[in-house]
PDB file of C-alpha atoms in Angstrom:
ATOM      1  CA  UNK R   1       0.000   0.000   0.000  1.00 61.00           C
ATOM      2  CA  UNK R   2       0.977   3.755  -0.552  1.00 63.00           C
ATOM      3  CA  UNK R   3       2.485   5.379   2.601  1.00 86.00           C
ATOM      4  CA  UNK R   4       0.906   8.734   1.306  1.00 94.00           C
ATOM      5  CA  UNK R   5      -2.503   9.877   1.555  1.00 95.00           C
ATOM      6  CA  UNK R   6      -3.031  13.062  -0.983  1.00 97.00           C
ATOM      7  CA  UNK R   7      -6.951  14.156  -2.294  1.00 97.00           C
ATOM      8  CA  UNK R   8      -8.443  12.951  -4.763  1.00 96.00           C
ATOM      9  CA  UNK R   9      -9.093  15.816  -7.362  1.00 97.00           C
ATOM     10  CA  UNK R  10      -8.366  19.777  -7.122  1.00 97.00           C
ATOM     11  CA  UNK R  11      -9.782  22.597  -9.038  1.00 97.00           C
ATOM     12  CA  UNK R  12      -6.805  25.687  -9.762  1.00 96.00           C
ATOM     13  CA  UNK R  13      -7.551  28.834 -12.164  1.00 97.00           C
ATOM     14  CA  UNK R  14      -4.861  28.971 -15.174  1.00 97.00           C
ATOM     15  CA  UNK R  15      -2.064  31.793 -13.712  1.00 96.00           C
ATOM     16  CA  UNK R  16      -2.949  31.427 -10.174  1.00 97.00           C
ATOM     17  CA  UNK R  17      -0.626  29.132  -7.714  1.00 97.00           C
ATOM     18  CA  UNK R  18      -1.134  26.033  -7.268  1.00 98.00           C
ATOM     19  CA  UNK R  19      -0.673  23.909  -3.691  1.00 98.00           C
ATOM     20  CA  UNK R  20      -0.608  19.984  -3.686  1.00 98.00           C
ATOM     21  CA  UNK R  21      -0.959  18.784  -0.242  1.00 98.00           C
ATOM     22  CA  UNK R  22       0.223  14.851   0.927  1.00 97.00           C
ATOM     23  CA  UNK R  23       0.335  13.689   3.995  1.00 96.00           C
ATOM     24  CA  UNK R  24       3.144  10.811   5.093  1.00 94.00           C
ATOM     25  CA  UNK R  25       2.295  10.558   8.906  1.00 93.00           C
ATOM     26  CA  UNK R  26       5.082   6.866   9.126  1.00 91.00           C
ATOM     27  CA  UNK R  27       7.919   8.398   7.045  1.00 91.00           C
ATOM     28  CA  UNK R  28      10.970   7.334   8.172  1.00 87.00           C
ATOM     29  CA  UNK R  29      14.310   9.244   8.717  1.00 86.00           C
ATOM     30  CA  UNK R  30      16.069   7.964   5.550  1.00 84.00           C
ATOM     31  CA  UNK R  31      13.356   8.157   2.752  1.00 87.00           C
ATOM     32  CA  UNK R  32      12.537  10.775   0.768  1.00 88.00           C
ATOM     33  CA  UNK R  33       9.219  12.710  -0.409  1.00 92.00           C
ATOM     34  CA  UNK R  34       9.015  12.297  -4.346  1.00 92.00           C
ATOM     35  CA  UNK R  35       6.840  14.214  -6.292  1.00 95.00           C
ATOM     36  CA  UNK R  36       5.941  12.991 -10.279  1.00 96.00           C
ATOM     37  CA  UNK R  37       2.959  13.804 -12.599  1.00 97.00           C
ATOM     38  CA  UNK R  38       1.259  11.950 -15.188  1.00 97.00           C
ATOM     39  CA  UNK R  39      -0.515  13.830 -17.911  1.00 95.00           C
ATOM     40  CA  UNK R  40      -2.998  11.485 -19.906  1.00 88.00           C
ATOM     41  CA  UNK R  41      -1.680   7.998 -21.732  1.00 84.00           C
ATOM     42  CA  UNK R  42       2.011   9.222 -20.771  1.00 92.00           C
ATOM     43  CA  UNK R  43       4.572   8.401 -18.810  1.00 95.00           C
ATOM     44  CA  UNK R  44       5.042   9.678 -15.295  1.00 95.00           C
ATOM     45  CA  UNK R  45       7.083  12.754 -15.695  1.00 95.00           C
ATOM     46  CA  UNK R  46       9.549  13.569 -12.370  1.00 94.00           C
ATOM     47  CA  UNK R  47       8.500  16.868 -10.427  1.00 96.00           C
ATOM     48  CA  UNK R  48      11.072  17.211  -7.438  1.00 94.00           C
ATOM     49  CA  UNK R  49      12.057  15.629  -4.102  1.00 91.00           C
ATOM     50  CA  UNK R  50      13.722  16.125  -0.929  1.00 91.00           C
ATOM     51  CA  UNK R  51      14.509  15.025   2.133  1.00 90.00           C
ATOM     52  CA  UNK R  52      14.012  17.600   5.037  1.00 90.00           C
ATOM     53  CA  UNK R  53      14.753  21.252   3.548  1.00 88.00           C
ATOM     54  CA  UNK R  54      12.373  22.831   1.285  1.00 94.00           C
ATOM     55  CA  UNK R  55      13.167  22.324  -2.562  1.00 95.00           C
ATOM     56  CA  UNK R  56      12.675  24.562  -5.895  1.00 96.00           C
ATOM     57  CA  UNK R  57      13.398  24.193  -8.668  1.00 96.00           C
ATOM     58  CA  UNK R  58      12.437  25.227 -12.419  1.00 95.00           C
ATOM     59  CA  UNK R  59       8.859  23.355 -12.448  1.00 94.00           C
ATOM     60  CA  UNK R  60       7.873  23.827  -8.372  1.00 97.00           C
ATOM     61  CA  UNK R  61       8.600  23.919  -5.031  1.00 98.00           C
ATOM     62  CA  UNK R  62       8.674  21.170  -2.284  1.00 98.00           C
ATOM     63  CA  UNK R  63       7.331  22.185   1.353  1.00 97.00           C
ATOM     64  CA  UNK R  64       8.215  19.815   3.675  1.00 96.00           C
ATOM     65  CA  UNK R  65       7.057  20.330   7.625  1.00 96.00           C
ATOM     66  CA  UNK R  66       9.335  20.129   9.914  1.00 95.00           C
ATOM     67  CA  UNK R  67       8.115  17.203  11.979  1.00 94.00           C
ATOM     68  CA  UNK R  68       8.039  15.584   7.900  1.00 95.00           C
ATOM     69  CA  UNK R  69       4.908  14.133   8.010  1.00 95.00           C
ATOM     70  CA  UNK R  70       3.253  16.182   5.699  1.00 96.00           C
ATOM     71  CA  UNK R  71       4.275  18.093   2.807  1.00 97.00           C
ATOM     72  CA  UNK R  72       2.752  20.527  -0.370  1.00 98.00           C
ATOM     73  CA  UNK R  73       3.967  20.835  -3.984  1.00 98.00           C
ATOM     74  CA  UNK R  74       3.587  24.337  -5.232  1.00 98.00           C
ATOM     75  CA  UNK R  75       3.425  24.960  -8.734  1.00 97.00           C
ATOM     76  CA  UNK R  76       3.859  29.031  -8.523  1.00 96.00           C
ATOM     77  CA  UNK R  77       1.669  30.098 -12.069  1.00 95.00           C
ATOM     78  CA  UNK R  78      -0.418  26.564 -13.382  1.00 96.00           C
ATOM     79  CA  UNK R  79      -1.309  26.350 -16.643  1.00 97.00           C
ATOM     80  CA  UNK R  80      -3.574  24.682 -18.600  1.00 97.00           C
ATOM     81  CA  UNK R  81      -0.805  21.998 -19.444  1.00 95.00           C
ATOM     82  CA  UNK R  82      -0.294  21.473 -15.919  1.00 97.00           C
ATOM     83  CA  UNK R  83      -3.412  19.517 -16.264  1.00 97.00           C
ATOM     84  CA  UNK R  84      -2.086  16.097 -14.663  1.00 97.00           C
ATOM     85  CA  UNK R  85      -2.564  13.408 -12.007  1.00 97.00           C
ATOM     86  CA  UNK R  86       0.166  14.534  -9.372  1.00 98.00           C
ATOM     87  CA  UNK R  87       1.752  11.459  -7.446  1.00 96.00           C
ATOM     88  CA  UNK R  88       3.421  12.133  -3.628  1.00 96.00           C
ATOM     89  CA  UNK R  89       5.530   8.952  -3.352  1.00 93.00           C
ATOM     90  CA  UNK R  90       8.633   8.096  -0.032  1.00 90.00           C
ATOM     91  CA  UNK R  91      10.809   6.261  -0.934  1.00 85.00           C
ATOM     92  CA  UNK R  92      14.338   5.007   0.186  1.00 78.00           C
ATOM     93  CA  UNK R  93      17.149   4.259  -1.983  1.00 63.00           C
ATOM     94  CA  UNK R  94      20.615   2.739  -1.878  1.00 46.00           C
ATOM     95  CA  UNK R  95      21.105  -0.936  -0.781  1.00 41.00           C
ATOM     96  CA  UNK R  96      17.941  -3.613  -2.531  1.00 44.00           C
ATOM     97  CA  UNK R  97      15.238  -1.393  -2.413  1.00 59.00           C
ATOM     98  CA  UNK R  98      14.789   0.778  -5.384  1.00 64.00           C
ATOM     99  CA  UNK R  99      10.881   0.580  -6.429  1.00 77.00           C
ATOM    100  CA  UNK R 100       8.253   3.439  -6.637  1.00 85.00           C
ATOM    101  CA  UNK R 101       5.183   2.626  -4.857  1.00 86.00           C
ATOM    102  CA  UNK R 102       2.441   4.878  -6.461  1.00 89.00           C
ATOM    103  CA  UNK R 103      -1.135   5.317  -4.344  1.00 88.00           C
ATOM    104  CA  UNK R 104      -3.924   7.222  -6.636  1.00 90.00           C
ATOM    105  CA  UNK R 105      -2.567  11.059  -6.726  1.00 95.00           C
ATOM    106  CA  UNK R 106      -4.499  14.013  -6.815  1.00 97.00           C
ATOM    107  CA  UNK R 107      -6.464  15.004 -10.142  1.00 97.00           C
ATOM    108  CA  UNK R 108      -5.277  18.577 -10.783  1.00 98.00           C
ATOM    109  CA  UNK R 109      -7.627  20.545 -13.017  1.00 98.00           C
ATOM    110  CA  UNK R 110      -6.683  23.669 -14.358  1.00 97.00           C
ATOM    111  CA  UNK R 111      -9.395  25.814 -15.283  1.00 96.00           C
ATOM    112  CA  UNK R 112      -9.501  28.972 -17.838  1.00 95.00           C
TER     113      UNK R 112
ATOM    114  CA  UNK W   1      16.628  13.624 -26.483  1.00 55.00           C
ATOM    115  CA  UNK W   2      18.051  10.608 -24.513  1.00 77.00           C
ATOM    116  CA  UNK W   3      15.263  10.112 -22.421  1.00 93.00           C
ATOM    117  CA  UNK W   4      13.938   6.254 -21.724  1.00 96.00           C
ATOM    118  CA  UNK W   5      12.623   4.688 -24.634  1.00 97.00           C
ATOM    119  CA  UNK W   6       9.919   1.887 -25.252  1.00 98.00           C
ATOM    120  CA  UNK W   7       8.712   0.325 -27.990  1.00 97.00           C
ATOM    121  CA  UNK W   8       6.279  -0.756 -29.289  1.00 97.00           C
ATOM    122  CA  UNK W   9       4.064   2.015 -28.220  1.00 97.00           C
ATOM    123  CA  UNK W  10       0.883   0.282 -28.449  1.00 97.00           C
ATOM    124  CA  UNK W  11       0.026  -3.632 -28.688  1.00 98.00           C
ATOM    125  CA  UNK W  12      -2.612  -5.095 -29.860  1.00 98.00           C
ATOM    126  CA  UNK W  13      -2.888  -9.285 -29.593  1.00 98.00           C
ATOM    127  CA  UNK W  14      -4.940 -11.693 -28.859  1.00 97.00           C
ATOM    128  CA  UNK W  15      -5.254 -14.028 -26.081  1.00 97.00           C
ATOM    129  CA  UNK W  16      -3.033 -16.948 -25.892  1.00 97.00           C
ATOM    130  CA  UNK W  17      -0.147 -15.217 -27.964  1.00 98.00           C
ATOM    131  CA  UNK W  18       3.074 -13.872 -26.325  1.00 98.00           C
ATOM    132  CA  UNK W  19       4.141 -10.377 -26.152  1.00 98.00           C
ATOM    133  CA  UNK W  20       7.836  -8.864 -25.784  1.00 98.00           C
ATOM    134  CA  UNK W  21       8.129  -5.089 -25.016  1.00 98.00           C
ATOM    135  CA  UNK W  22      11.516  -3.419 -25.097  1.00 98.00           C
ATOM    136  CA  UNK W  23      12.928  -0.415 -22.510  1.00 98.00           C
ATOM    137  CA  UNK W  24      15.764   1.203 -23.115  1.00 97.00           C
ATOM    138  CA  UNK W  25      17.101   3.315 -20.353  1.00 95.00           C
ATOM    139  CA  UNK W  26      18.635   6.531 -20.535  1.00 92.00           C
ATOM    140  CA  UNK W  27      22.730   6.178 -20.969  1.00 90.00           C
ATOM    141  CA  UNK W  28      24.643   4.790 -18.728  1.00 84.00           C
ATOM    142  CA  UNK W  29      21.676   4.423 -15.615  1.00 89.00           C
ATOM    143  CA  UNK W  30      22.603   1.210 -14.369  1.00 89.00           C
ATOM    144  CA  UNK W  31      19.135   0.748 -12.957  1.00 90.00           C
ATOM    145  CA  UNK W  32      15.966  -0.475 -15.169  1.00 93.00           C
ATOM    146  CA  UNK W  33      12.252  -0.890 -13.455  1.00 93.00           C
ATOM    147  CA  UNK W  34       9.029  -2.139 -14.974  1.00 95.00           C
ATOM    148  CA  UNK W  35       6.079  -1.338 -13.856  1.00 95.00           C
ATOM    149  CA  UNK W  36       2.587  -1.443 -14.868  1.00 96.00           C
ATOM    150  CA  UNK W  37      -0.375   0.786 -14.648  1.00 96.00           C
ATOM    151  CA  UNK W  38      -3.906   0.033 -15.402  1.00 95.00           C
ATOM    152  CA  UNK W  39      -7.045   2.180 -15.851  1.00 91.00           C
ATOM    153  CA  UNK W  40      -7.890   4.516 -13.101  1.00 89.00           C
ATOM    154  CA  UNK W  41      -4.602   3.475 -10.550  1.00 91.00           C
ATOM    155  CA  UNK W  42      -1.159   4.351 -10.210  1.00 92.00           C
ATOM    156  CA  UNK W  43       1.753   2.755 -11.764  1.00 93.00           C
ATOM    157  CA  UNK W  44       2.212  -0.791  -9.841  1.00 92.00           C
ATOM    158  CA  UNK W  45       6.110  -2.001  -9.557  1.00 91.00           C
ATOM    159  CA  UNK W  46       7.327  -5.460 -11.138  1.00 93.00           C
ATOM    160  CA  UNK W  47      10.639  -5.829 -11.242  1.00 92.00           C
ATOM    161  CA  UNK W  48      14.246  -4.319 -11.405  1.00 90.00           C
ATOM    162  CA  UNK W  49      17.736  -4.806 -12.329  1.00 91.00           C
ATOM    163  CA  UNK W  50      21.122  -3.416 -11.556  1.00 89.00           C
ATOM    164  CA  UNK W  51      23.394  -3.466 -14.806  1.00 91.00           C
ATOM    165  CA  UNK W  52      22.251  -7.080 -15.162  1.00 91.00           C
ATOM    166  CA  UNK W  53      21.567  -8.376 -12.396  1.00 90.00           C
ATOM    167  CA  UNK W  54      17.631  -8.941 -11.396  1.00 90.00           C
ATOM    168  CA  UNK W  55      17.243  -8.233  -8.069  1.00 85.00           C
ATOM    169  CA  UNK W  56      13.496  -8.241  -7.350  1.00 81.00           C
ATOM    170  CA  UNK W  57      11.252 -10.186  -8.994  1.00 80.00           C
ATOM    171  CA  UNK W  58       8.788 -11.329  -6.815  1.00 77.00           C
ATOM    172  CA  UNK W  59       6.243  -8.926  -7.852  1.00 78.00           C
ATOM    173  CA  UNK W  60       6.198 -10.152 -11.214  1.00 81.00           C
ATOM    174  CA  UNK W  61       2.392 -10.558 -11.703  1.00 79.00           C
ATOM    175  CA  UNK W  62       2.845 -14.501 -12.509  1.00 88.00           C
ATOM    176  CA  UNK W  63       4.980 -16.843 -13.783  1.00 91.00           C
ATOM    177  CA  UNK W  64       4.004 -15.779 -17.346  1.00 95.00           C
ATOM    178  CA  UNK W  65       5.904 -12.517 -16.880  1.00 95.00           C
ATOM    179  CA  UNK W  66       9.920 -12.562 -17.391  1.00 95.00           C
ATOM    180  CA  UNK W  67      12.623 -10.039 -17.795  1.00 96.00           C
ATOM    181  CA  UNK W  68      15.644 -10.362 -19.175  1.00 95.00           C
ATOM    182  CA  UNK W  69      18.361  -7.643 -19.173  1.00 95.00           C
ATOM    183  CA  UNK W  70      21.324  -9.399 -20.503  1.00 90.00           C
ATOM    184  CA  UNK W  71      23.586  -6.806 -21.623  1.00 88.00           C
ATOM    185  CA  UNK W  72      22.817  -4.732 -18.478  1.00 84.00           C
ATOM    186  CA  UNK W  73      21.921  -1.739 -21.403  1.00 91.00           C
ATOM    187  CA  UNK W  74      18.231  -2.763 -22.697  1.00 96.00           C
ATOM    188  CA  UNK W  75      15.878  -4.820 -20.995  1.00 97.00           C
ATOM    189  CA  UNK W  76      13.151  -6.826 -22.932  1.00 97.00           C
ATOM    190  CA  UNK W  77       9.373  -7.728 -20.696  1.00 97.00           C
ATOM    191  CA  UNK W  78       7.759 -11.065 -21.786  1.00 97.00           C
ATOM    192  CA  UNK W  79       4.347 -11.879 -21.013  1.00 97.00           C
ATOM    193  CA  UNK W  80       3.276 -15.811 -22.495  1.00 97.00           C
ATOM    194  CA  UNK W  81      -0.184 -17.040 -22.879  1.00 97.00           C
ATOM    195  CA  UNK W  82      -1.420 -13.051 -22.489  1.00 97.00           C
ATOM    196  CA  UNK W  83      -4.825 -13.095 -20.790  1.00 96.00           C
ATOM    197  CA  UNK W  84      -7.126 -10.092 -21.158  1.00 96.00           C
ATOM    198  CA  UNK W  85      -6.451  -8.785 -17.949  1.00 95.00           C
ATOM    199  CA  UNK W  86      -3.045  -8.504 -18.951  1.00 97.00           C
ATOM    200  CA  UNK W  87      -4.129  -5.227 -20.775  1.00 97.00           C
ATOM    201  CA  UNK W  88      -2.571  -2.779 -19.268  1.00 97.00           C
ATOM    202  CA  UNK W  89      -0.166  -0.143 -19.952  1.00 97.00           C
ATOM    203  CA  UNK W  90       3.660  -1.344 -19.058  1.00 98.00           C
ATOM    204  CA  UNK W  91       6.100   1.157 -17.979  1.00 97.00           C
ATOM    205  CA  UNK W  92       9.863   1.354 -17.779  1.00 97.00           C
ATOM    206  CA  UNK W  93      11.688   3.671 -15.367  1.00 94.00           C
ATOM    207  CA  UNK W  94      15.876   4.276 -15.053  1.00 92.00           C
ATOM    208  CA  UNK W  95      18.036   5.602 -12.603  1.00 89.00           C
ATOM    209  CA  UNK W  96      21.503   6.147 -11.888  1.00 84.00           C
ATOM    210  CA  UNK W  97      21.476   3.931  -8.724  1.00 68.00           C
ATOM    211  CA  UNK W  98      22.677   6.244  -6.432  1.00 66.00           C
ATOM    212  CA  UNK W  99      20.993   7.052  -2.783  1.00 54.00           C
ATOM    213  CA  UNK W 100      18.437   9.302  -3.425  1.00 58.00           C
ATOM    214  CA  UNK W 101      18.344   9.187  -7.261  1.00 73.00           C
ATOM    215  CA  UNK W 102      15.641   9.601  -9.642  1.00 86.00           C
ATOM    216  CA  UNK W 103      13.820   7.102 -11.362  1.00 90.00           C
ATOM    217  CA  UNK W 104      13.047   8.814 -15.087  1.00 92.00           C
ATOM    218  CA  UNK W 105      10.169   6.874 -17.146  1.00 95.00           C
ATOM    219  CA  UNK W 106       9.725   6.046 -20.697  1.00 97.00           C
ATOM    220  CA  UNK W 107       6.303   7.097 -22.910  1.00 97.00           C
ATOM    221  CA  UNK W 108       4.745   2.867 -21.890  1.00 97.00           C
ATOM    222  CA  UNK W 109       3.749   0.288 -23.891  1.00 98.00           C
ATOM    223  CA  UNK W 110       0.235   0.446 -23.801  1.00 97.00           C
ATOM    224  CA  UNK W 111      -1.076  -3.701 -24.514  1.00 98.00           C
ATOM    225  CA  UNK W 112      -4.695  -4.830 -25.304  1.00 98.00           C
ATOM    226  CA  UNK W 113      -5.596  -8.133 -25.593  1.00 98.00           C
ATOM    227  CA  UNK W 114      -8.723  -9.278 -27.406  1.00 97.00           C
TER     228      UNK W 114
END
């Protein structure tokens, strides 16, 4: 099962900000908060990550609480093809482990 | 643009046949992962290699489902005897294997069986 729980669906006006919240109450201290989309019949497309600072970059920005169990993805100005399903995956790397484990995501919608 | 590649892109057989899909990663990621996603849910993992090496594969759907990544550069996704509910799409992710990497995915393979 997911270790995230995120909404299902969210409405945001083209040019206004949008925020993406997830929640990841059993995170542990080595694995990270991963953030992809997936517009229709493509692949998933990588957003951002981190592990306990905050995190922009070109496409968004990664809030992560301090206590990490929740986070938000902010996409500063949507557009129209920001249109997506937005996936909030943890996940730890190194050693055997190295697999994605996607829950449902939140439906963005962005509306003219 | 040396982004993952799959092919075919879309699949069409019937049921009974076998299918082979093909991934291959971006250069030099030593790390390949199939997944697959069907309608309405996220991707689900399958399997994964490192260079050639297969190192989970217990969440390969059945025995009709192998991988094979012999060069440790493409990988190739068999499914025998496809049953409809194989219809899916089937997705291949790299990365460079290091902690805390980023696993980049390919456009799918998107199968329907009759």
């Amino acid at each position: 099962d997911a270790k995230t729980t995120q909404p299902t669906s969210m409405d945001c006006a083209e040019g206004r900000a949008a925020n993406l919240p997830c929640n990841h109450s059993t995170i542990s201290g080595n694995e990270y908060v991963y953030w992809y989309r997936q517009i229709h019949s493509q692949g998933p497309q990588y957003i951002i990550h981190g592990l306990k600072n905050n995190e922009t970059n070109e496409m968004a920005s990664l809030i992560i609480t301090e206590d990490r169990k929740s986070s938000t993805l902010i996409l500063p100005h949507a557009t129209l093809r920001d249109t997506a399903v937005y996936y909030c995956i943890v996940a730890r790397y190194g050693g055997s482990q190295g697999n994605l484990i996607f829950g449902k995501g939140t439906k963005l919608s962005v509306k003219p | 643009d040396t982004g993952v590649s799959q092919d075919p892109r879309h699949k069409i057989t019937k049921r009974g046949q076998n299918v082979t899909f093909r991934c291959d990663p971006i250069s030099e990621h030593n790390r390949l992962y199939w997944y697959r996603q069907t309608l309405g849910q996220g991707p689900e993992f399958l399997t994964y290699f490192q260079n050639e090496a297969q190192l989970e594969k217990s969440r390969l759907l059945s025995d009709r489902f192998s991988a094979e990544r012999p060069k440790g550069s493409f990988s190739t996704l068999e499914i025998q005897r496809t049953e409809q509910g194989d219809s899916a799409m089937y997705l291949c992710a790299s990365s460079s294997g290091r902690t805390g990497e980023t696993q980049y995915f390919g456009p799918g393979t998107r199968l329907l069986v009759l």
